[in-house]
Short mmCIF file of C-alpha atoms and ligand atoms in Angstrom, two decimals:
data_model
loop_
_atom_site.label_atom_id
_atom_site.label_comp_id
_atom_site.label_asym_id
_atom_site.label_seq_id
_atom_site.Cartn_x
_atom_site.Cartn_y
_atom_site.Cartn_z
CA MET A 1 51.13 -22.32 -118.92
CA ALA A 2 47.65 -20.92 -119.60
CA VAL A 3 45.20 -20.50 -116.74
CA ILE A 4 41.43 -20.86 -117.07
CA SER A 5 39.82 -19.28 -113.99
CA LEU A 6 36.22 -20.24 -113.39
CA SER A 7 33.72 -18.23 -111.33
CA PRO A 8 30.81 -20.60 -110.70
CA ASP A 9 28.86 -17.92 -108.85
CA ARG A 10 28.91 -15.67 -111.93
CA SER A 11 26.77 -16.67 -114.90
CA ARG A 12 25.12 -15.17 -117.96
CA GLY A 13 22.25 -17.62 -117.60
CA ASN A 14 21.36 -20.79 -119.41
CA ILE A 15 22.97 -21.85 -122.66
CA ASN A 16 20.09 -22.52 -125.01
CA ARG A 17 20.56 -25.92 -126.60
CA ASN A 18 19.57 -24.38 -129.95
CA ILE A 19 22.97 -22.68 -130.11
CA TYR A 20 24.11 -26.10 -131.33
CA GLY A 21 21.67 -26.07 -134.25
CA HIS A 22 22.14 -26.76 -137.95
CA PHE A 23 20.96 -25.46 -141.29
CA SER A 24 19.90 -27.47 -144.33
CA GLU A 25 19.06 -25.82 -147.63
CA HIS A 26 18.00 -27.14 -151.02
CA LEU A 27 21.53 -26.53 -152.19
CA GLY A 28 23.92 -28.94 -153.85
CA ARG A 29 23.88 -32.33 -152.15
CA CYS A 30 22.65 -31.22 -148.74
CA ILE A 31 19.03 -32.37 -148.99
CA TYR A 32 19.20 -34.76 -151.96
CA GLN A 33 21.87 -37.44 -151.39
CA GLY A 34 22.88 -35.89 -148.06
CA LEU A 35 19.75 -36.18 -145.96
CA PHE A 36 17.26 -37.69 -148.39
CA VAL A 37 17.85 -40.51 -150.88
CA GLY A 38 14.26 -41.47 -151.65
CA LYS A 39 12.28 -44.47 -150.50
CA ASP A 40 13.52 -46.74 -153.34
CA SER A 41 17.22 -46.18 -152.56
CA PRO A 42 19.38 -49.22 -151.63
CA ILE A 43 21.10 -46.94 -149.09
CA PRO A 44 19.61 -47.73 -145.66
CA GLN A 45 16.77 -45.24 -145.17
CA VAL A 46 13.43 -44.77 -143.50
CA ARG A 47 10.87 -43.26 -145.86
CA GLY A 48 13.75 -41.94 -147.95
CA ILE A 49 15.68 -40.35 -145.07
CA ARG A 50 19.24 -41.67 -144.64
CA SER A 51 19.55 -43.70 -141.46
CA ASP A 52 23.33 -43.24 -141.07
CA VAL A 53 22.97 -39.45 -141.15
CA VAL A 54 20.02 -39.53 -138.75
CA GLU A 55 22.02 -41.67 -136.31
CA ALA A 56 25.00 -39.31 -136.53
CA LEU A 57 22.83 -36.24 -135.85
CA LYS A 58 21.14 -38.00 -132.94
CA LYS A 59 24.53 -38.73 -131.41
CA ILE A 60 25.40 -35.04 -131.18
CA HIS A 61 21.83 -34.20 -130.08
CA ALA A 62 21.29 -31.79 -132.97
CA PRO A 63 18.59 -29.66 -131.35
CA VAL A 64 17.15 -27.64 -134.24
CA LEU A 65 17.27 -27.69 -138.03
CA ARG A 66 16.63 -24.68 -140.26
CA TRP A 67 15.02 -25.29 -143.68
CA PRO A 68 14.47 -24.83 -146.69
CA GLY A 69 17.00 -21.98 -147.10
CA GLY A 70 18.90 -19.67 -147.36
CA CYS A 71 18.37 -17.91 -150.62
CA PHE A 72 16.30 -20.88 -151.79
CA ALA A 73 13.64 -20.09 -149.18
CA ASP A 74 12.56 -16.88 -150.88
CA GLU A 75 11.76 -18.78 -154.08
CA TYR A 76 10.26 -21.80 -152.39
CA HIS A 77 6.51 -22.34 -152.62
CA TRP A 78 5.57 -24.87 -149.99
CA GLN A 79 2.41 -26.03 -151.77
CA ASP A 80 4.65 -27.44 -154.53
CA GLY A 81 6.18 -29.81 -151.99
CA ILE A 82 3.11 -31.62 -150.66
CA GLY A 83 0.91 -34.42 -152.03
CA PRO A 84 2.05 -37.50 -153.98
CA GLN A 85 5.79 -37.13 -154.64
CA GLU A 86 5.56 -38.20 -158.30
CA SER A 87 3.08 -35.47 -159.20
CA ARG A 88 4.79 -32.56 -157.46
CA LYS A 89 5.73 -29.48 -159.45
CA ARG A 90 9.26 -29.23 -160.78
CA MET A 91 11.29 -26.03 -160.69
CA VAL A 92 14.78 -24.89 -161.54
CA ASN A 93 16.92 -24.02 -158.54
CA THR A 94 18.12 -20.69 -159.91
CA ASN A 95 20.14 -19.87 -156.82
CA TRP A 96 22.17 -23.04 -156.69
CA GLY A 97 23.53 -24.60 -159.84
CA GLY A 98 20.42 -24.33 -162.01
CA VAL A 99 19.50 -27.95 -161.29
CA VAL A 100 15.97 -29.31 -161.39
CA GLU A 101 14.23 -29.41 -158.03
CA ASP A 102 11.49 -32.02 -158.13
CA ASN A 103 10.09 -31.07 -154.73
CA SER A 104 10.16 -34.70 -153.57
CA PHE A 105 11.47 -33.41 -150.24
CA GLY A 106 8.82 -31.08 -148.83
CA THR A 107 7.09 -30.22 -145.58
CA HIS A 108 6.08 -33.79 -144.64
CA GLU A 109 9.53 -35.19 -145.42
CA PHE A 110 11.26 -32.42 -143.47
CA MET A 111 9.02 -32.96 -140.46
CA ASP A 112 9.66 -36.71 -140.71
CA LEU A 113 13.41 -35.97 -140.71
CA CYS A 114 13.08 -33.77 -137.61
CA GLU A 115 11.04 -36.43 -135.84
CA GLN A 116 13.60 -39.12 -136.68
CA VAL A 117 16.48 -36.93 -135.44
CA GLY A 118 14.49 -35.65 -132.45
CA CYS A 119 15.12 -32.00 -133.26
CA GLU A 120 12.96 -28.91 -133.57
CA PRO A 121 12.09 -27.60 -137.03
CA TYR A 122 12.85 -23.99 -137.93
CA PHE A 123 11.06 -22.88 -141.10
CA SER A 124 12.27 -20.00 -143.23
CA ALA A 125 9.20 -18.50 -144.91
CA ASN A 126 9.16 -16.98 -148.37
CA VAL A 127 8.82 -13.20 -148.17
CA GLY A 128 10.85 -12.23 -151.26
CA SER A 129 8.59 -13.86 -153.84
CA GLY A 130 5.79 -15.28 -151.71
CA THR A 131 2.60 -13.74 -150.43
CA VAL A 132 1.41 -13.12 -146.91
CA ARG A 133 -1.37 -15.61 -147.55
CA GLU A 134 1.10 -18.28 -148.64
CA MET A 135 3.10 -17.90 -145.44
CA ALA A 136 -0.02 -17.72 -143.27
CA GLU A 137 -1.39 -20.90 -144.80
CA TRP A 138 1.91 -22.72 -144.29
CA ILE A 139 1.65 -21.91 -140.60
CA GLU A 140 -1.97 -23.03 -140.60
CA TYR A 141 -1.05 -26.25 -142.44
CA CYS A 142 1.60 -27.06 -139.85
CA ASN A 143 -0.01 -25.79 -136.67
CA SER A 144 -3.80 -25.87 -136.85
CA ASP A 145 -6.18 -28.63 -135.84
CA GLY A 146 -9.24 -26.74 -137.06
CA ASP A 147 -11.50 -28.08 -139.78
CA SER A 148 -10.34 -25.67 -142.50
CA SER A 149 -9.68 -26.55 -146.13
CA VAL A 150 -5.94 -26.09 -145.56
CA VAL A 151 -5.94 -28.55 -142.66
CA ARG A 152 -8.08 -31.02 -144.61
CA VAL A 153 -5.38 -31.11 -147.28
CA ARG A 154 -2.77 -31.93 -144.63
CA ARG A 155 -4.96 -34.74 -143.36
CA GLU A 156 -5.47 -36.07 -146.89
CA ASN A 157 -1.68 -36.04 -147.16
CA GLY A 158 -1.42 -38.35 -144.19
CA ARG A 159 -0.88 -36.10 -141.18
CA GLU A 160 -3.82 -36.01 -138.80
CA ASN A 161 -2.52 -33.80 -135.99
CA ALA A 162 -0.78 -30.45 -136.19
CA TRP A 163 2.99 -30.67 -135.83
CA GLY A 164 3.24 -27.43 -133.87
CA VAL A 165 6.16 -25.77 -135.61
CA LYS A 166 7.51 -23.09 -133.30
CA TYR A 167 10.29 -21.26 -135.15
CA TRP A 168 9.41 -19.15 -138.20
CA GLY A 169 11.89 -16.95 -140.04
CA ILE A 170 10.19 -14.10 -141.90
CA GLY A 171 12.35 -14.04 -145.03
CA ASN A 172 16.05 -14.68 -145.44
CA GLU A 173 18.72 -12.09 -146.18
CA SER A 174 15.98 -9.68 -147.21
CA TRP A 175 18.74 -7.13 -147.89
CA GLY A 176 20.12 -9.42 -150.63
CA CYS A 177 18.87 -12.61 -152.29
CA GLY A 178 15.64 -12.33 -150.28
CA GLY A 179 14.47 -9.19 -152.10
CA ASN A 180 17.19 -6.52 -152.01
CA MET A 181 15.18 -4.44 -149.56
CA ARG A 182 16.35 -1.50 -147.52
CA ALA A 183 16.13 -1.88 -143.76
CA GLU A 184 13.43 0.81 -143.56
CA TYR A 185 11.29 -0.96 -146.16
CA TYR A 186 11.83 -4.46 -144.76
CA ALA A 187 10.86 -3.26 -141.27
CA ASP A 188 7.37 -2.48 -142.59
CA VAL A 189 7.23 -5.69 -144.61
CA TYR A 190 8.21 -7.60 -141.49
CA ARG A 191 5.50 -5.88 -139.42
CA ARG A 192 2.92 -6.84 -142.01
CA TYR A 193 3.95 -10.49 -142.41
CA GLN A 194 4.29 -11.14 -138.69
CA THR A 195 0.72 -9.90 -138.18
CA PHE A 196 -0.49 -13.03 -139.93
CA CYS A 197 1.67 -15.48 -138.00
CA ARG A 198 -1.41 -16.75 -136.19
CA THR A 199 -1.48 -18.80 -133.03
CA TYR A 200 -3.40 -22.08 -133.29
CA GLY A 201 -4.21 -23.62 -129.94
CA LYS A 202 -0.99 -23.67 -127.96
CA ASN A 203 1.14 -23.24 -131.09
CA ARG A 204 2.32 -19.64 -130.99
CA PRO A 205 4.88 -18.93 -133.74
CA PHE A 206 8.23 -17.62 -132.54
CA ARG A 207 8.82 -14.88 -135.14
CA ILE A 208 12.38 -14.29 -136.30
CA ALA A 209 13.07 -11.21 -138.40
CA SER A 210 15.55 -11.50 -141.24
CA GLY A 211 18.71 -9.93 -139.91
CA SER A 212 21.88 -8.28 -141.03
CA SER A 213 24.92 -9.47 -142.92
CA GLY A 214 27.16 -9.41 -139.89
CA LEU A 215 28.72 -6.00 -140.14
CA ASP A 216 25.57 -4.10 -141.18
CA TYR A 217 24.63 -2.57 -137.84
CA HIS A 218 22.25 -0.08 -139.45
CA TRP A 219 19.93 -2.96 -140.39
CA THR A 220 19.65 -4.15 -136.80
CA GLU A 221 19.23 -0.59 -135.51
CA VAL A 222 16.30 0.09 -137.85
CA LEU A 223 14.63 -3.27 -137.25
CA MET A 224 14.89 -2.95 -133.49
CA ARG A 225 13.66 0.64 -133.56
CA GLU A 226 10.69 -0.09 -135.82
CA ALA A 227 9.68 -3.63 -134.98
CA ALA A 228 11.26 -4.98 -131.77
CA GLY A 229 7.86 -5.05 -130.10
CA CYS A 230 6.52 -7.56 -132.60
CA MET A 231 9.43 -9.94 -132.95
CA ASP A 232 10.82 -12.75 -130.80
CA GLY A 233 14.17 -12.98 -132.52
CA ILE A 234 16.29 -11.31 -135.13
CA SER A 235 18.90 -13.12 -137.15
CA VAL A 236 22.45 -12.32 -138.20
CA HIS A 237 24.69 -14.12 -140.70
CA TYR A 238 28.44 -14.24 -140.61
CA TYR A 239 30.73 -16.49 -142.65
CA THR A 240 34.45 -16.90 -142.06
CA VAL A 241 36.13 -16.33 -145.42
CA CYS A 242 39.91 -16.66 -145.57
CA GLY A 243 40.48 -14.99 -148.94
CA ASP A 244 40.19 -11.30 -149.58
CA SER A 245 37.23 -11.57 -151.95
CA TRP A 246 34.25 -13.82 -152.68
CA GLU A 247 35.88 -14.72 -156.00
CA LYS A 248 39.03 -16.04 -154.29
CA LYS A 249 38.09 -17.52 -150.97
CA GLY A 250 40.97 -19.97 -150.88
CA SER A 251 41.15 -23.74 -150.73
CA ALA A 252 39.54 -25.64 -147.85
CA THR A 253 42.47 -28.05 -147.63
CA ASP A 254 45.50 -26.59 -149.37
CA PHE A 255 46.45 -23.62 -147.20
CA THR A 256 49.47 -22.07 -145.53
CA ARG A 257 50.20 -21.33 -141.89
CA GLU A 258 49.46 -17.69 -142.72
CA ASP A 259 46.02 -18.71 -144.09
CA TYR A 260 45.38 -20.77 -140.98
CA TYR A 261 45.86 -17.87 -138.57
CA LYS A 262 44.10 -15.44 -140.88
CA THR A 263 41.05 -17.71 -140.90
CA LEU A 264 41.04 -18.01 -137.10
CA LYS A 265 41.43 -14.27 -136.72
CA LYS A 266 38.44 -13.78 -138.98
CA ALA A 267 36.43 -16.33 -137.01
CA TRP A 268 37.09 -14.24 -133.89
CA ARG A 269 35.18 -11.38 -135.55
CA MET A 270 32.04 -13.17 -134.39
CA GLU A 271 32.79 -11.78 -130.91
CA GLU A 272 32.75 -8.18 -132.15
CA ILE A 273 29.66 -8.80 -134.31
CA ILE A 274 27.62 -10.26 -131.49
CA SER A 275 28.76 -7.64 -128.98
CA HIS A 276 27.81 -4.79 -131.31
CA HIS A 277 24.45 -6.26 -132.25
CA ASP A 278 23.75 -6.97 -128.61
CA ALA A 279 24.60 -3.37 -127.67
CA ILE A 280 22.15 -2.05 -130.29
CA MET A 281 19.46 -4.51 -129.27
CA THR A 282 19.92 -3.64 -125.60
CA ARG A 283 19.07 0.00 -126.30
CA TYR A 284 15.60 -1.08 -127.47
CA ASP A 285 15.26 -4.26 -125.46
CA PRO A 286 17.19 -3.99 -122.16
CA GLU A 287 15.39 -7.04 -120.77
CA LYS A 288 16.86 -9.13 -123.60
CA ARG A 289 13.45 -10.49 -124.59
CA VAL A 290 14.36 -10.52 -128.29
CA GLY A 291 16.88 -13.25 -129.07
CA LEU A 292 19.78 -12.99 -131.48
CA VAL A 293 19.64 -15.93 -133.90
CA VAL A 294 22.89 -16.58 -135.77
CA ASP A 295 21.10 -18.72 -138.30
CA GLU A 296 24.02 -18.98 -140.72
CA TRP A 297 27.65 -19.25 -139.70
CA GLY A 298 30.73 -21.23 -140.61
CA THR A 299 33.65 -21.28 -143.03
CA TRP A 300 33.21 -20.61 -146.74
CA PHE A 301 36.06 -21.73 -149.02
CA ASP A 302 36.38 -22.38 -152.76
CA VAL A 303 34.50 -25.50 -153.82
CA GLU A 304 36.47 -28.73 -154.15
CA PRO A 305 38.12 -28.85 -157.59
CA GLY A 306 35.94 -30.58 -160.18
CA THR A 307 32.67 -30.05 -158.29
CA ASN A 308 29.73 -27.88 -159.37
CA PRO A 309 30.52 -24.29 -158.28
CA GLY A 310 26.85 -23.83 -157.36
CA PHE A 311 26.92 -26.76 -154.95
CA LEU A 312 29.32 -25.23 -152.39
CA TYR A 313 30.92 -28.57 -151.57
CA GLN A 314 34.09 -28.15 -149.49
CA GLN A 315 36.24 -30.47 -147.39
CA ASN A 316 36.72 -29.87 -143.70
CA THR A 317 40.02 -29.88 -141.78
CA MET A 318 41.27 -29.24 -138.28
CA ARG A 319 41.24 -25.56 -139.24
CA ASP A 320 37.44 -25.81 -139.48
CA ALA A 321 37.37 -27.55 -136.12
CA MET A 322 39.23 -24.58 -134.62
CA VAL A 323 36.76 -22.14 -136.16
CA ALA A 324 33.90 -24.15 -134.66
CA ALA A 325 35.59 -24.23 -131.24
CA ILE A 326 36.17 -20.46 -131.24
CA THR A 327 32.66 -19.67 -132.43
CA LEU A 328 30.79 -21.99 -130.08
CA ASN A 329 32.75 -20.60 -127.12
CA ILE A 330 31.72 -17.10 -128.21
CA PHE A 331 28.07 -18.16 -128.42
CA ASN A 332 28.24 -19.69 -124.94
CA GLU A 333 29.71 -16.47 -123.60
CA HIS A 334 26.80 -14.51 -125.11
CA CYS A 335 24.06 -16.91 -124.07
CA ASP A 336 22.07 -14.08 -122.49
CA ARG A 337 21.39 -12.78 -126.02
CA VAL A 338 22.18 -15.58 -128.48
CA ILE A 339 19.34 -18.06 -128.31
CA MET A 340 19.98 -20.05 -131.46
CA ALA A 341 22.67 -20.61 -134.06
CA ASN A 342 22.65 -22.78 -137.17
CA LEU A 343 25.89 -24.02 -138.67
CA ALA A 344 25.88 -23.85 -142.48
CA GLN A 345 25.20 -26.50 -143.64
CA THR A 346 24.52 -29.94 -142.18
CA VAL A 347 25.65 -32.28 -145.00
CA ASN A 348 27.88 -31.75 -148.07
CA VAL A 349 27.65 -27.95 -148.11
CA LEU A 350 30.10 -25.40 -146.64
CA GLN A 351 31.24 -26.28 -143.09
CA ALA A 352 29.32 -29.53 -143.01
CA VAL A 353 29.40 -31.87 -140.04
CA ILE A 354 28.78 -34.81 -142.38
CA LEU A 355 29.92 -35.65 -145.92
CA THR A 356 28.39 -38.37 -148.06
CA GLU A 357 29.34 -40.09 -151.28
CA GLY A 358 26.89 -42.75 -152.40
CA GLU A 359 26.37 -45.04 -149.43
CA LYS A 360 29.53 -43.79 -147.68
CA MET A 361 29.47 -41.25 -144.88
CA VAL A 362 32.27 -39.26 -143.24
CA LEU A 363 32.13 -37.38 -139.94
CA THR A 364 34.15 -34.19 -140.30
CA PRO A 365 36.39 -32.62 -137.61
CA THR A 366 33.61 -30.07 -137.09
CA TYR A 367 31.23 -32.92 -136.23
CA HIS A 368 33.56 -33.99 -133.44
CA VAL A 369 33.64 -30.45 -132.03
CA MET A 370 29.82 -30.51 -131.86
CA ASP A 371 30.17 -33.80 -130.01
CA LEU A 372 32.74 -32.40 -127.56
CA TYR A 373 30.57 -29.36 -126.83
CA GLN A 374 27.21 -31.03 -126.41
CA ALA A 375 27.27 -31.02 -122.58
CA HIS A 376 26.74 -27.24 -122.79
CA GLN A 377 23.25 -27.71 -124.21
CA ASP A 378 20.74 -26.31 -121.68
CA ALA A 379 23.47 -26.03 -119.04
CA ARG A 380 24.04 -23.01 -116.80
CA HIS A 381 26.81 -20.82 -118.16
CA VAL A 382 29.80 -20.37 -115.82
CA SER A 383 31.95 -17.26 -116.22
CA SER A 384 35.56 -17.94 -117.12
CA PHE A 385 38.66 -15.89 -117.66
CA VAL A 386 41.56 -17.17 -119.74
CA GLN A 387 45.13 -15.99 -119.18
CA THR A 388 47.05 -17.04 -122.23
CA GLY A 389 49.72 -15.96 -124.69
CA THR A 390 49.29 -15.47 -128.39
CA ALA A 391 49.92 -17.58 -131.46
CA GLY A 392 50.17 -16.67 -135.10
CA THR A 393 52.22 -14.84 -137.67
CA GLU A 394 53.34 -11.25 -137.86
CA ALA A 395 50.17 -10.28 -139.71
CA TRP A 396 47.64 -12.57 -137.99
CA THR A 397 47.76 -13.11 -134.25
CA VAL A 398 45.18 -14.84 -132.05
CA GLU A 399 44.88 -15.68 -128.38
CA ARG A 400 46.38 -19.12 -128.05
CA ILE A 401 43.64 -20.62 -125.89
CA THR A 402 39.87 -20.16 -126.21
CA ALA A 403 37.51 -21.58 -123.58
CA SER A 404 34.01 -21.48 -122.12
CA ALA A 405 32.31 -23.31 -119.27
CA SER A 406 28.95 -24.43 -117.98
CA GLU A 407 27.45 -26.44 -115.18
CA LYS A 408 24.80 -29.18 -115.24
CA ASN A 409 23.83 -31.91 -112.79
CA GLY A 410 26.69 -31.06 -110.45
CA ALA A 411 29.42 -31.29 -113.09
CA VAL A 412 31.29 -28.40 -114.69
CA THR A 413 32.20 -28.72 -118.36
CA VAL A 414 35.03 -26.67 -119.82
CA THR A 415 35.59 -26.65 -123.56
CA ALA A 416 38.98 -25.35 -124.59
CA ALA A 417 41.02 -25.23 -127.78
CA ASN A 418 44.71 -24.72 -128.36
CA LEU A 419 44.80 -22.65 -131.55
CA ASP A 420 48.58 -22.84 -131.82
CA GLU A 421 49.28 -25.22 -134.69
CA GLY A 422 52.92 -25.72 -133.69
CA SER A 423 53.19 -26.15 -129.93
CA ALA A 424 51.38 -27.80 -127.07
CA GLU A 425 50.09 -25.75 -124.15
CA GLU A 426 49.85 -26.68 -120.49
CA ILE A 427 46.59 -25.66 -118.86
CA ARG A 428 45.57 -25.11 -115.27
CA ILE A 429 41.86 -24.87 -114.53
CA THR A 430 41.10 -23.21 -111.24
CA GLY A 431 38.08 -21.85 -109.35
CA VAL A 432 36.07 -25.05 -109.04
CA PRO A 433 37.49 -27.33 -106.42
CA ALA A 434 37.30 -30.60 -108.35
CA ARG A 435 37.51 -34.01 -106.76
CA LYS A 436 37.96 -35.74 -110.07
CA ALA A 437 38.19 -34.84 -113.72
CA ARG A 438 38.06 -36.51 -117.11
CA ALA A 439 38.71 -35.18 -120.58
CA ARG A 440 38.31 -36.01 -124.28
CA MET A 441 39.88 -34.29 -127.24
CA LEU A 442 40.23 -33.97 -130.97
CA ALA A 443 43.76 -33.21 -132.17
CA GLY A 444 45.62 -33.23 -135.46
CA ASP A 445 47.69 -31.35 -137.96
CA MET A 446 45.97 -28.16 -139.11
CA ARG A 447 45.43 -29.61 -142.62
CA GLN A 448 44.30 -33.03 -141.48
CA LYS A 449 40.82 -34.17 -142.56
CA ASN A 450 38.59 -37.20 -142.62
CA ASP A 451 37.86 -38.56 -146.07
CA PHE A 452 36.05 -41.47 -147.68
CA ASP A 453 39.16 -43.62 -147.88
CA ALA A 454 40.52 -42.79 -144.40
CA SER A 455 39.18 -41.03 -141.30
CA PRO A 456 42.16 -40.52 -138.98
CA LEU A 457 40.45 -37.90 -136.80
CA SER A 458 38.24 -38.99 -133.94
CA ILE A 459 37.74 -38.14 -130.29
CA GLN A 460 40.45 -39.53 -128.01
CA PRO A 461 40.85 -39.64 -124.24
CA LEU A 462 43.01 -36.88 -122.76
CA ALA A 463 44.93 -37.20 -119.49
CA VAL A 464 43.93 -34.76 -116.75
CA ARG A 465 45.19 -34.58 -113.16
CA VAL A 466 43.58 -32.94 -110.12
CA ASP A 467 45.83 -31.59 -107.34
CA GLU A 468 45.14 -31.31 -103.60
CA ASN A 469 43.56 -27.83 -104.10
CA GLY A 470 41.11 -29.15 -106.66
CA ASP A 471 42.83 -27.49 -109.62
CA ALA A 472 42.94 -29.50 -112.84
CA PHE A 473 46.03 -29.81 -115.04
CA LEU A 474 46.31 -31.03 -118.60
CA THR A 475 48.31 -30.51 -121.77
CA LEU A 476 46.53 -29.52 -124.95
CA PRO A 477 48.44 -30.73 -128.03
CA PRO A 478 48.93 -28.30 -130.92
CA CYS A 479 45.73 -27.65 -132.88
CA SER A 480 43.37 -29.43 -130.50
CA VAL A 481 39.93 -29.07 -128.94
CA ALA A 482 38.95 -30.64 -125.64
CA GLU A 483 36.06 -31.20 -123.31
CA ILE A 484 37.07 -31.32 -119.64
CA THR A 485 34.55 -32.46 -117.07
CA LEU A 486 35.10 -31.51 -113.43
CA GLU A 487 33.22 -33.17 -110.60
O1 AHR B 1 24.49 -20.86 -147.01
C1 AHR B 1 24.60 -20.45 -148.32
C2 AHR B 1 23.92 -19.10 -148.57
O2 AHR B 1 24.57 -18.10 -147.87
C3 AHR B 1 22.50 -18.98 -148.13
O3 AHR B 1 21.60 -19.50 -149.06
C4 AHR B 1 22.31 -17.50 -147.99
O4 AHR B 1 21.35 -17.17 -147.02
C5 AHR B 1 23.70 -17.02 -147.62
O5 AHR B 1 24.09 -15.94 -148.38
#
């Protein structure tokens, strides 16, 4: 039996709802076909934005959406994506598949999408191939109500009042596709660009520096040393890749037990990555004013056979659900530093929560994990300690149970996953004298998935019993994720 001990009087603070955020890039079928089908599409839509996808994102209370990239962001010129859709400039998406980008989805369409979903926008500004002026005017276009030429254009394009976009990323992966800069050089570039992130009225931009590729701690060290005083957040990207190289990442669906545990073990590296970045940041920012923004995370497998290699379309199994469960618990545990995270990418790309094919839509196992975890959004973190055995193979071993907890409106929510793909685990939750408890779960074979012809995976009720001491008892089936609510 595994024991989850809760200490409600010990907390790392509030869990920012934006930890449950998403990322949508002009990549493959994420924007076009995934989120946006155009206003003449027979697929149910509002001003071109798919209604089924909007409804699904509303249901999990997607709090924030990052756009337009990714690597695409550093080649994106926002002025090409405003004005009448039919006369917008066309470009070739050199990063992703060499397809034509007609810019029919631009700033107004993205803001419309965010308003329909009810989430905050997070813009990634072009630093790699864009000018300071271009970025500054994008902020002005979105956030100013002054009578400037830039604002007049916005009004001519149908938007009277400023949207008030808060989150601004200053470049993306500036060490790589965003310009191949050295940390020392980018620190100065960052200082310059952020100077022109002007405040209009109450709309002060929250400036997020382009961060490291997970294991590059030097990048974070230099950025914090040189620019911590003029940033609000710094990002970090980490993808869980099962294979040993980017050329052979392995199949998303056809994998062995060995691959399963290897993937989970690699997902656990997020713990080390966040702890190390936090330790560096704390040397320069002991008050934890600067937030860590994990604005790209998730699994990255080989594309589905027969699909465009530049579109990064992969299926999603219970293995992905386990990666999500591990990672979100880690974020909760680091909520004093991690203020936002954005799963890559919302629809049809990498570890998507939603897949579409024509008018059909599938909710992936990862979607259901986001659903099970949503009570943590803006809740007060509760410290927990898990006593558990291990699961795995000789080469790849993981803790069998992962968990985190929070408290909101008098109820304590525990999210826990049984990573063992072969055996169930009994759980005792202690430390909060509960009067009653209820639970929901997602469970299945490690290779199980939802697809367009059949979606066997959905959230099911899970039996939970409370004893006379207020401890809760339940059994987590093999390869399962659960939300347990204690009152
Ligand atoms: O999410 C896919 C790509 O991964 C992004 O465009 C880039 O930022 C990262 O390397």
